[in-house]
PDB file of C-alpha atoms in Angstrom:
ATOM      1  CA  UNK A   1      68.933  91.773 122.079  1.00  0.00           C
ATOM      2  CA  UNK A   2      67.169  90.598 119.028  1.00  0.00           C
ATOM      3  CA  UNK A   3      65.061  87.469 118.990  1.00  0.00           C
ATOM      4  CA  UNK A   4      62.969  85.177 116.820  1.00  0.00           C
ATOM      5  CA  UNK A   5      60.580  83.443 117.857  1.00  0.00           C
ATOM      6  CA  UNK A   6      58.312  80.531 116.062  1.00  0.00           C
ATOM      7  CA  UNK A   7      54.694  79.967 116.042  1.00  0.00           C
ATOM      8  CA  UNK A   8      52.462  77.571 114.731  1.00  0.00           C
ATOM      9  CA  UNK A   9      53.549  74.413 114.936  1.00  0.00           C
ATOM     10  CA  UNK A  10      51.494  71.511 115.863  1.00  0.00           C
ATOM     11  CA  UNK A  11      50.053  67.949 115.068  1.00  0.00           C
ATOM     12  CA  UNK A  12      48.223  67.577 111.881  1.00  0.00           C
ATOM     13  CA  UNK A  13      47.128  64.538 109.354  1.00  0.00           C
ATOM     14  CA  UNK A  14      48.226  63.709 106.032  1.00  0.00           C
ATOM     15  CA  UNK A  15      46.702  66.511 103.199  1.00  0.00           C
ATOM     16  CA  UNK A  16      46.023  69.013 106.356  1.00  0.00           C
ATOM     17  CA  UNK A  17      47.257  72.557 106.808  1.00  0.00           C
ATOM     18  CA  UNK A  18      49.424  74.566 109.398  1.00  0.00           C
ATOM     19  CA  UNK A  19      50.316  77.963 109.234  1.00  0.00           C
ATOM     20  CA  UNK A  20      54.325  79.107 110.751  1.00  0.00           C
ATOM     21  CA  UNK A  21      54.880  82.621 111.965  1.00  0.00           C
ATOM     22  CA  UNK A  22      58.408  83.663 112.994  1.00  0.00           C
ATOM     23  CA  UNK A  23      58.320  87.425 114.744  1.00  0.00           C
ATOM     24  CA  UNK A  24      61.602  89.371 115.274  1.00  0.00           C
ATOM     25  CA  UNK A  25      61.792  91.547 117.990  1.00  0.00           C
ATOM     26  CA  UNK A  26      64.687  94.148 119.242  1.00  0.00           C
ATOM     27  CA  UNK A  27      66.447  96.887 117.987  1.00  0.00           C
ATOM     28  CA  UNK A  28      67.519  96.656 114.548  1.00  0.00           C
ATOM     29  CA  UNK A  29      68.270  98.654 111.408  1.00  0.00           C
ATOM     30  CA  UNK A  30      67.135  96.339 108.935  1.00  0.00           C
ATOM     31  CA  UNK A  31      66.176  93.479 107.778  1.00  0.00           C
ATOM     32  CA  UNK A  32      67.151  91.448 104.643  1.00  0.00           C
ATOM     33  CA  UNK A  33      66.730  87.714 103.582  1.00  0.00           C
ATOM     34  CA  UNK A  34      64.294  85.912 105.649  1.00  0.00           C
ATOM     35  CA  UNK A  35      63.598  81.916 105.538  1.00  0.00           C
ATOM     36  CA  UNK A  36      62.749  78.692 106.801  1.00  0.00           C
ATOM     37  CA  UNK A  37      64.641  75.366 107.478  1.00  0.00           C
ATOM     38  CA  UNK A  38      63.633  72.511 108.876  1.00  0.00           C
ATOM     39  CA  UNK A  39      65.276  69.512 110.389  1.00  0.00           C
ATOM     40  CA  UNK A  40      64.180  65.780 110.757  1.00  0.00           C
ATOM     41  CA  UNK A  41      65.320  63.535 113.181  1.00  0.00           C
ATOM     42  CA  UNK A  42      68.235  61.817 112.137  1.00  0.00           C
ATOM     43  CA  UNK A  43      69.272  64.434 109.079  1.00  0.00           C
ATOM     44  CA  UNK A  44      70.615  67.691 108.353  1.00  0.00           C
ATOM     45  CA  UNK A  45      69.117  70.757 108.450  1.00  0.00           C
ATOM     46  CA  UNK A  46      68.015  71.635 105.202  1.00  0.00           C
ATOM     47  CA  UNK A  47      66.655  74.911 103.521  1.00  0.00           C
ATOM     48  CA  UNK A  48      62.855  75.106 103.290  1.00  0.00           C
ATOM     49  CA  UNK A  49      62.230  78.288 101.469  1.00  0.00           C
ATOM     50  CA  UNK A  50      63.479  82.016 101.580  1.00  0.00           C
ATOM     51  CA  UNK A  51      61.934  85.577 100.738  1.00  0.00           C
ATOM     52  CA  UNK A  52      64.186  88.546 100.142  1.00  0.00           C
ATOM     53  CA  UNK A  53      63.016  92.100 101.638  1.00  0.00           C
ATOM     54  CA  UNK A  54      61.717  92.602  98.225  1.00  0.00           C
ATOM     55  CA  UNK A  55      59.460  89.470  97.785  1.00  0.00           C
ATOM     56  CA  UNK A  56      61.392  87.303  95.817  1.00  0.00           C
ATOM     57  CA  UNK A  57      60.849  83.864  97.102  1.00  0.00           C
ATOM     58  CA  UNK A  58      62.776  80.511  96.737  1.00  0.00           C
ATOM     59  CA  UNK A  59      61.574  76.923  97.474  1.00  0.00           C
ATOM     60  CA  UNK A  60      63.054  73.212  97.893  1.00  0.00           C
ATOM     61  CA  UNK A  61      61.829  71.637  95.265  1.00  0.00           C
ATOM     62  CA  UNK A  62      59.980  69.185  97.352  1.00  0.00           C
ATOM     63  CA  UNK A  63      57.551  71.576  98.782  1.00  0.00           C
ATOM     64  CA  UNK A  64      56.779  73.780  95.768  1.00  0.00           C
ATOM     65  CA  UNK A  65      53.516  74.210  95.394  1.00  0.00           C
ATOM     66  CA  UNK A  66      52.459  73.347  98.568  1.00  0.00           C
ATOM     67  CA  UNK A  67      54.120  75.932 100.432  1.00  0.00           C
ATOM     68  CA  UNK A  68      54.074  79.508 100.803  1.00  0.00           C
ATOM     69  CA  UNK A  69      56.277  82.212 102.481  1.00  0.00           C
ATOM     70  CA  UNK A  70      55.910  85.185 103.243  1.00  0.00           C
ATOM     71  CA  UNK A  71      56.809  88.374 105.291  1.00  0.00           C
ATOM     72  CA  UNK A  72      55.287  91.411 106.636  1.00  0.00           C
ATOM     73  CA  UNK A  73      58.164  94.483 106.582  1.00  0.00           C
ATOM     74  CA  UNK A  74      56.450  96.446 108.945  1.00  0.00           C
ATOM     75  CA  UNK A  75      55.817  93.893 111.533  1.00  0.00           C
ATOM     76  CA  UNK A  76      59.360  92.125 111.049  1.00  0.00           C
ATOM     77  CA  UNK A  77      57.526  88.552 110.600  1.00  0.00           C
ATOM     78  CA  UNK A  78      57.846  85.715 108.392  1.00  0.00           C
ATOM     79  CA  UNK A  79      55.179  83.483 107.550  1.00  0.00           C
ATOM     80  CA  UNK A  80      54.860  79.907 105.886  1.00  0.00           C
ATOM     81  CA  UNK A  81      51.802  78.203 104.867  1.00  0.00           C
ATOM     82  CA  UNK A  82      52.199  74.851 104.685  1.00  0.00           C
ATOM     83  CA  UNK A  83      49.167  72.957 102.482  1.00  0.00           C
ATOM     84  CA  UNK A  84      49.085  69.357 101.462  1.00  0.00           C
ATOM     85  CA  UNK A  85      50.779  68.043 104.412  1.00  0.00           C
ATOM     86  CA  UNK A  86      52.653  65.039 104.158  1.00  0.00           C
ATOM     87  CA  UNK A  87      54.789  62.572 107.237  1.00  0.00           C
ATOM     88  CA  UNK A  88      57.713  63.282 105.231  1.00  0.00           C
ATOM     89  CA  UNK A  89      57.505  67.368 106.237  1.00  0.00           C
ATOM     90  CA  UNK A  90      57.901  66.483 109.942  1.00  0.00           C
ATOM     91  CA  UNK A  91      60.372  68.273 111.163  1.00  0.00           C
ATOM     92  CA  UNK A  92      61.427  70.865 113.710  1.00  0.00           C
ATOM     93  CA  UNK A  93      60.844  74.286 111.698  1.00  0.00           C
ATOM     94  CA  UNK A  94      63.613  76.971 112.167  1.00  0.00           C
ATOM     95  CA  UNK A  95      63.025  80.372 110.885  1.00  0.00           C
ATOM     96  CA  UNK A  96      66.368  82.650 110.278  1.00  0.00           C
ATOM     97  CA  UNK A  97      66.937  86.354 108.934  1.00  0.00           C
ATOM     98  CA  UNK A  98      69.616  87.965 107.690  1.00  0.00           C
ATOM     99  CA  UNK A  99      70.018  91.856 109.270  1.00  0.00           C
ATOM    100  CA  UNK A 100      71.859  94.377 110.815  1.00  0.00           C
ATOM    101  CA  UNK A 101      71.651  95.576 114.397  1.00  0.00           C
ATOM    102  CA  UNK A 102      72.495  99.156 113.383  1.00  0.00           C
ATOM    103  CA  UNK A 103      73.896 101.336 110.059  1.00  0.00           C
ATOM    104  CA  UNK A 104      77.045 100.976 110.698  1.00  0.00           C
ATOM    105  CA  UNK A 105      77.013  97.082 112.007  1.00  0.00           C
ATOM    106  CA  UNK A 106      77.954  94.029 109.973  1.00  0.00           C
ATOM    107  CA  UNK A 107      75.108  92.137 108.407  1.00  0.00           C
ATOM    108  CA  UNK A 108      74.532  89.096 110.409  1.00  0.00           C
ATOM    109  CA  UNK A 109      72.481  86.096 110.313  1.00  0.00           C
ATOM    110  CA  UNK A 110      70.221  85.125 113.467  1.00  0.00           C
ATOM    111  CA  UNK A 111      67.614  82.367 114.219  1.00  0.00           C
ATOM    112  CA  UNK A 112      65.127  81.036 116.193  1.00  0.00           C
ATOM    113  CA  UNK A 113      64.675  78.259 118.461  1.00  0.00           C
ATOM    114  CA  UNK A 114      62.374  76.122 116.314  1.00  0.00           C
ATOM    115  CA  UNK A 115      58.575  74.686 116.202  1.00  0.00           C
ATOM    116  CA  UNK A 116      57.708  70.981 116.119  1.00  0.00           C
ATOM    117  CA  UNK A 117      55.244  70.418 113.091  1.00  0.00           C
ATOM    118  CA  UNK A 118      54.294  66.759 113.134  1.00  0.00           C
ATOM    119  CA  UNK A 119      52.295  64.934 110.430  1.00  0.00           C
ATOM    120  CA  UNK A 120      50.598  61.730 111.273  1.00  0.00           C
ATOM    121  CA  UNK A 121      47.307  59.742 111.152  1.00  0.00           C
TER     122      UNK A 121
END
């Protein structure tokens, strides 16, 4: 059974730092696409940035800059640094990846459960 689980959510003021780790776990065959999303209270989920298996990254425009992703092969993690902090990134923080279970297995897209990162003074 494969699973993803989030780390590193928290509180944190305005302008601080918080570092997200998403770790999947079970037996798979690969791993593709990996990302982030985020959802506010109130409003859609919405994309957050995304790394491919080969390191090619892509951010909302809102965080660019102040974010970072990034992935570990080997370990089958996904990281985001989040700098610069601001209330307007609170948000429950999904991470997702796009794999396959075995060779021969459609490519599917699973995700976690989420981690609360909440900015405020």
């Amino acid at each position: 059974q494969v699973q993803l689980v989030e780390s590193g959510g928290g509180l944190v003021q305005p302008g601080g730092s918080l570092r997200l780790s998403c770790a999947v776990s079970g037996s798979i065959f690969t791993v593709y696409a990996m990302g982030w999303y985020r959802q506010a209270p109130g409003k859609q989920r919405e994309l957050v940035a995304t790394i491919t298996s080969g390191g090619n990254t892509n951010y909302e425009d809102s965080v660019k800059g102040r974010f970072t992703i990034s992935r570990d092969n080997a370990k089958k993690t996904v990281l985001l640094q989040m700098n610069s902090l601001k209330p307007e990134d609170t948000a429950v923080y999904f991470c997702n990846a796009d794999l396959m279970l075995t060779a021969s297995s459609p490519r599917g897209t699973y995700g976690g459960r989420g981690t609360q990162v909440t900015v405020s003074s």
